């Protein structure tokens, strides 16, 4: 039977405290990886983060949270260095930070464009840049980038989000071309509709939710653990 075994592996998940990120953090921990996950440090969510850490530990997992702004390259680099210093290495990097705000192009301004491109694309670059040299040094690494089906279908209403997620595919191709011979495998996962809090807020009536579900061929909205399971697979020896 196929078993995903990440025992002994050290992972970092950016934006790993809720939604898809939480599903990824839980799945990596369940597979045995010691997983550090980042969040914004929002005090309003501190109790939820504490509960996430406690529940993972209660289930036998090993995890730690870190309040680091995904757009703070200095902070991200310091976090990676601290993980390497404490644990000896970083095996797995999952770049999950992202934000989507549906609106028409005419409603946007240049500041909006730059902000959302940074959140959805620059954040990936900063995390990869912070981690890549440590992985090259050990000739081993697994990088998984979380994109979106918006890269293929235009997404749910934001040109900046669709453009940034398409850019993530370009990053993946570059990283594969340059770093696979250095022992680093890079993959991208493009989720479609996943039942996160943010999606439920947008489709907040029974009518809207059923209309959304009716457009999905399998007849249900995806779950965060669906993406988490794929990430764990790609991070394992099976994902080579």
PDB file of N, CA and C in Angstrom, residues 188-229:
ATOM      1  N   UNK A 188       3.916  22.741  -8.875  1.00  0.00           N
ATOM      2  CA  UNK A 188       2.866  23.713  -8.576  1.00  0.00           C
ATOM      3  C   UNK A 188       1.529  22.982  -8.520  1.00  0.00           C
ATOM      4  N   UNK A 189       0.708  23.338  -7.566  1.00  0.00           N
ATOM      5  CA  UNK A 189      -0.649  22.797  -7.437  1.00  0.00           C
ATOM      6  C   UNK A 189      -1.610  23.959  -7.695  1.00  0.00           C
ATOM      7  N   UNK A 190      -2.535  23.749  -8.626  1.00  0.00           N
ATOM      8  CA  UNK A 190      -3.493  24.801  -8.969  1.00  0.00           C
ATOM      9  C   UNK A 190      -4.889  24.407  -8.479  1.00  0.00           C
ATOM     10  N   UNK A 191      -5.261  24.756  -7.254  1.00  0.00           N
ATOM     11  CA  UNK A 191      -6.605  24.421  -6.760  1.00  0.00           C
ATOM     12  C   UNK A 191      -7.679  25.180  -7.523  1.00  0.00           C
ATOM     13  N   UNK A 192      -8.863  24.597  -7.548  1.00  0.00           N
ATOM     14  CA  UNK A 192     -10.027  25.310  -8.090  1.00  0.00           C
ATOM     15  C   UNK A 192     -10.840  25.815  -6.892  1.00  0.00           C
ATOM     16  N   UNK A 193     -12.058  25.381  -6.730  1.00  0.00           N
ATOM     17  CA  UNK A 193     -12.897  25.892  -5.644  1.00  0.00           C
ATOM     18  C   UNK A 193     -12.710  25.031  -4.402  1.00  0.00           C
ATOM     19  N   UNK A 194     -12.177  25.635  -3.353  1.00  0.00           N
ATOM     20  CA  UNK A 194     -11.950  24.938  -2.091  1.00  0.00           C
ATOM     21  C   UNK A 194     -12.783  25.616  -1.008  1.00  0.00           C
ATOM     22  N   UNK A 195     -13.413  24.811  -0.173  1.00  0.00           N
ATOM     23  CA  UNK A 195     -14.335  25.323   0.840  1.00  0.00           C
ATOM     24  C   UNK A 195     -13.650  25.954   2.030  1.00  0.00           C
ATOM     25  N   UNK A 196     -12.967  27.049   1.823  1.00  0.00           N
ATOM     26  CA  UNK A 196     -12.320  27.795   2.904  1.00  0.00           C
ATOM     27  C   UNK A 196     -13.302  28.809   3.496  1.00  0.00           C
ATOM     28  N   UNK A 197     -12.903  29.422   4.601  1.00  0.00           N
ATOM     29  CA  UNK A 197     -13.745  30.459   5.206  1.00  0.00           C
ATOM     30  C   UNK A 197     -14.011  31.596   4.230  1.00  0.00           C
ATOM     31  N   UNK A 198     -12.981  31.967   3.459  1.00  0.00           N
ATOM     32  CA  UNK A 198     -13.125  33.088   2.531  1.00  0.00           C
ATOM     33  C   UNK A 198     -14.122  32.775   1.420  1.00  0.00           C
ATOM     34  N   UNK A 199     -14.096  31.535   0.938  1.00  0.00           N
ATOM     35  CA  UNK A 199     -15.053  31.136  -0.106  1.00  0.00           C
ATOM     36  C   UNK A 199     -16.470  31.108   0.460  1.00  0.00           C
ATOM     37  N   UNK A 200     -16.592  30.613   1.687  1.00  0.00           N
ATOM     38  CA  UNK A 200     -17.928  30.552   2.303  1.00  0.00           C
ATOM     39  C   UNK A 200     -18.473  31.952   2.590  1.00  0.00           C
ATOM     40  N   UNK A 201     -17.594  32.896   2.868  1.00  0.00           N
ATOM     41  CA  UNK A 201     -18.044  34.275   3.077  1.00  0.00           C
ATOM     42  C   UNK A 201     -18.566  34.872   1.775  1.00  0.00           C
ATOM     43  N   UNK A 202     -17.919  34.503   0.678  1.00  0.00           N
ATOM     44  CA  UNK A 202     -18.342  35.047  -0.619  1.00  0.00           C
ATOM     45  C   UNK A 202     -19.649  34.428  -1.080  1.00  0.00           C
ATOM     46  N   UNK A 203     -19.796  33.135  -0.874  1.00  0.00           N
ATOM     47  CA  UNK A 203     -21.031  32.428  -1.251  1.00  0.00           C
ATOM     48  C   UNK A 203     -21.803  32.136   0.035  1.00  0.00           C
ATOM     49  N   UNK A 204     -22.373  33.187   0.601  1.00  0.00           N
ATOM     50  CA  UNK A 204     -22.869  33.119   1.980  1.00  0.00           C
ATOM     51  C   UNK A 204     -24.352  32.831   2.125  1.00  0.00           C
ATOM     52  N   UNK A 205     -25.009  32.406   1.050  1.00  0.00           N
ATOM     53  CA  UNK A 205     -26.392  31.953   1.155  1.00  0.00           C
ATOM     54  C   UNK A 205     -26.500  30.564   0.561  1.00  0.00           C
ATOM     55  N   UNK A 206     -27.541  29.844   0.945  1.00  0.00           N
ATOM     56  CA  UNK A 206     -27.746  28.496   0.429  1.00  0.00           C
ATOM     57  C   UNK A 206     -27.881  28.510  -1.084  1.00  0.00           C
ATOM     58  N   UNK A 207     -28.547  29.529  -1.605  1.00  0.00           N
ATOM     59  CA  UNK A 207     -28.744  29.626  -3.053  1.00  0.00           C
ATOM     60  C   UNK A 207     -27.412  29.821  -3.778  1.00  0.00           C
ATOM     61  N   UNK A 208     -26.590  30.733  -3.281  1.00  0.00           N
ATOM     62  CA  UNK A 208     -25.289  30.976  -3.900  1.00  0.00           C
ATOM     63  C   UNK A 208     -24.399  29.748  -3.814  1.00  0.00           C
ATOM     64  N   UNK A 209     -24.441  29.069  -2.658  1.00  0.00           N
ATOM     65  CA  UNK A 209     -23.596  27.888  -2.462  1.00  0.00           C
ATOM     66  C   UNK A 209     -23.999  26.761  -3.409  1.00  0.00           C
ATOM     67  N   UNK A 210     -25.279  26.525  -3.540  1.00  0.00           N
ATOM     68  CA  UNK A 210     -25.757  25.468  -4.424  1.00  0.00           C
ATOM     69  C   UNK A 210     -25.462  25.791  -5.887  1.00  0.00           C
ATOM     70  N   UNK A 211     -25.539  27.062  -6.242  1.00  0.00           N
ATOM     71  CA  UNK A 211     -25.201  27.474  -7.603  1.00  0.00           C
ATOM     72  C   UNK A 211     -23.724  27.202  -7.882  1.00  0.00           C
ATOM     73  N   UNK A 212     -22.887  27.447  -6.874  1.00  0.00           N
ATOM     74  CA  UNK A 212     -21.456  27.170  -7.012  1.00  0.00           C
ATOM     75  C   UNK A 212     -21.210  25.674  -7.175  1.00  0.00           C
ATOM     76  N   UNK A 213     -21.825  24.885  -6.315  1.00  0.00           N
ATOM     77  CA  UNK A 213     -21.638  23.429  -6.358  1.00  0.00           C
ATOM     78  C   UNK A 213     -22.111  22.852  -7.691  1.00  0.00           C
ATOM     79  N   UNK A 214     -23.173  23.412  -8.243  1.00  0.00           N
ATOM     80  CA  UNK A 214     -23.734  22.893  -9.497  1.00  0.00           C
ATOM     81  C   UNK A 214     -22.775  23.050 -10.671  1.00  0.00           C
ATOM     82  N   UNK A 215     -21.790  23.916 -10.536  1.00  0.00           N
ATOM     83  CA  UNK A 215     -20.824  24.136 -11.613  1.00  0.00           C
ATOM     84  C   UNK A 215     -19.624  23.207 -11.528  1.00  0.00           C
ATOM     85  N   UNK A 216     -19.554  22.404 -10.467  1.00  0.00           N
ATOM     86  CA  UNK A 216     -18.393  21.547 -10.235  1.00  0.00           C
ATOM     87  C   UNK A 216     -18.721  20.114 -10.662  1.00  0.00           C
ATOM     88  N   UNK A 217     -17.979  19.542 -11.601  1.00  0.00           N
ATOM     89  CA  UNK A 217     -18.307  18.223 -12.153  1.00  0.00           C
ATOM     90  C   UNK A 217     -18.443  17.116 -11.102  1.00  0.00           C
ATOM     91  N   UNK A 218     -17.611  17.122 -10.050  1.00  0.00           N
ATOM     92  CA  UNK A 218     -17.681  16.043  -9.051  1.00  0.00           C
ATOM     93  C   UNK A 218     -18.815  16.247  -8.064  1.00  0.00           C
ATOM     94  N   UNK A 219     -19.501  17.382  -8.148  1.00  0.00           N
ATOM     95  CA  UNK A 219     -20.675  17.597  -7.312  1.00  0.00           C
ATOM     96  C   UNK A 219     -20.391  18.049  -5.898  1.00  0.00           C
ATOM     97  N   UNK A 220     -19.185  18.500  -5.623  1.00  0.00           N
ATOM     98  CA  UNK A 220     -18.884  19.025  -4.284  1.00  0.00           C
ATOM     99  C   UNK A 220     -17.737  20.024  -4.376  1.00  0.00           C
ATOM    100  N   UNK A 221     -17.676  20.880  -3.392  1.00  0.00           N
ATOM    101  CA  UNK A 221     -16.565  21.821  -3.284  1.00  0.00           C
ATOM    102  C   UNK A 221     -15.365  21.087  -2.699  1.00  0.00           C
ATOM    103  N   UNK A 222     -14.170  21.434  -3.153  1.00  0.00           N
ATOM    104  CA  UNK A 222     -12.972  20.794  -2.640  1.00  0.00           C
ATOM    105  C   UNK A 222     -12.734  21.102  -1.168  1.00  0.00           C
ATOM    106  N   UNK A 223     -11.952  20.260  -0.517  1.00  0.00           N
ATOM    107  CA  UNK A 223     -11.609  20.439   0.892  1.00  0.00           C
ATOM    108  C   UNK A 223     -10.132  20.818   1.016  1.00  0.00           C
ATOM    109  N   UNK A 224      -9.762  21.591   2.018  1.00  0.00           N
ATOM    110  CA  UNK A 224      -8.354  21.943   2.210  1.00  0.00           C
ATOM    111  C   UNK A 224      -7.438  20.724   2.268  1.00  0.00           C
ATOM    112  N   UNK A 225      -7.930  19.638   2.868  1.00  0.00           N
ATOM    113  CA  UNK A 225      -7.093  18.432   2.965  1.00  0.00           C
ATOM    114  C   UNK A 225      -6.879  17.754   1.611  1.00  0.00           C
ATOM    115  N   UNK A 226      -7.745  18.033   0.634  1.00  0.00           N
ATOM    116  CA  UNK A 226      -7.500  17.530  -0.722  1.00  0.00           C
ATOM    117  C   UNK A 226      -6.190  18.096  -1.260  1.00  0.00           C
ATOM    118  N   UNK A 227      -5.991  19.383  -1.054  1.00  0.00           N
ATOM    119  CA  UNK A 227      -4.763  20.033  -1.489  1.00  0.00           C
ATOM    120  C   UNK A 227      -3.599  19.614  -0.593  1.00  0.00           C
ATOM    121  N   UNK A 228      -3.867  19.510   0.711  1.00  0.00           N
ATOM    122  CA  UNK A 228      -2.825  19.086   1.642  1.00  0.00           C
ATOM    123  C   UNK A 228      -2.274  17.712   1.313  1.00  0.00           C
ATOM    124  N   UNK A 229      -3.146  16.796   0.925  1.00  0.00           N
ATOM    125  CA  UNK A 229      -2.714  15.449   0.566  1.00  0.00           C
ATOM    126  C   UNK A 229      -1.836  15.450  -0.674  1.00  0.00           C
TER     127      UNK A 229
END
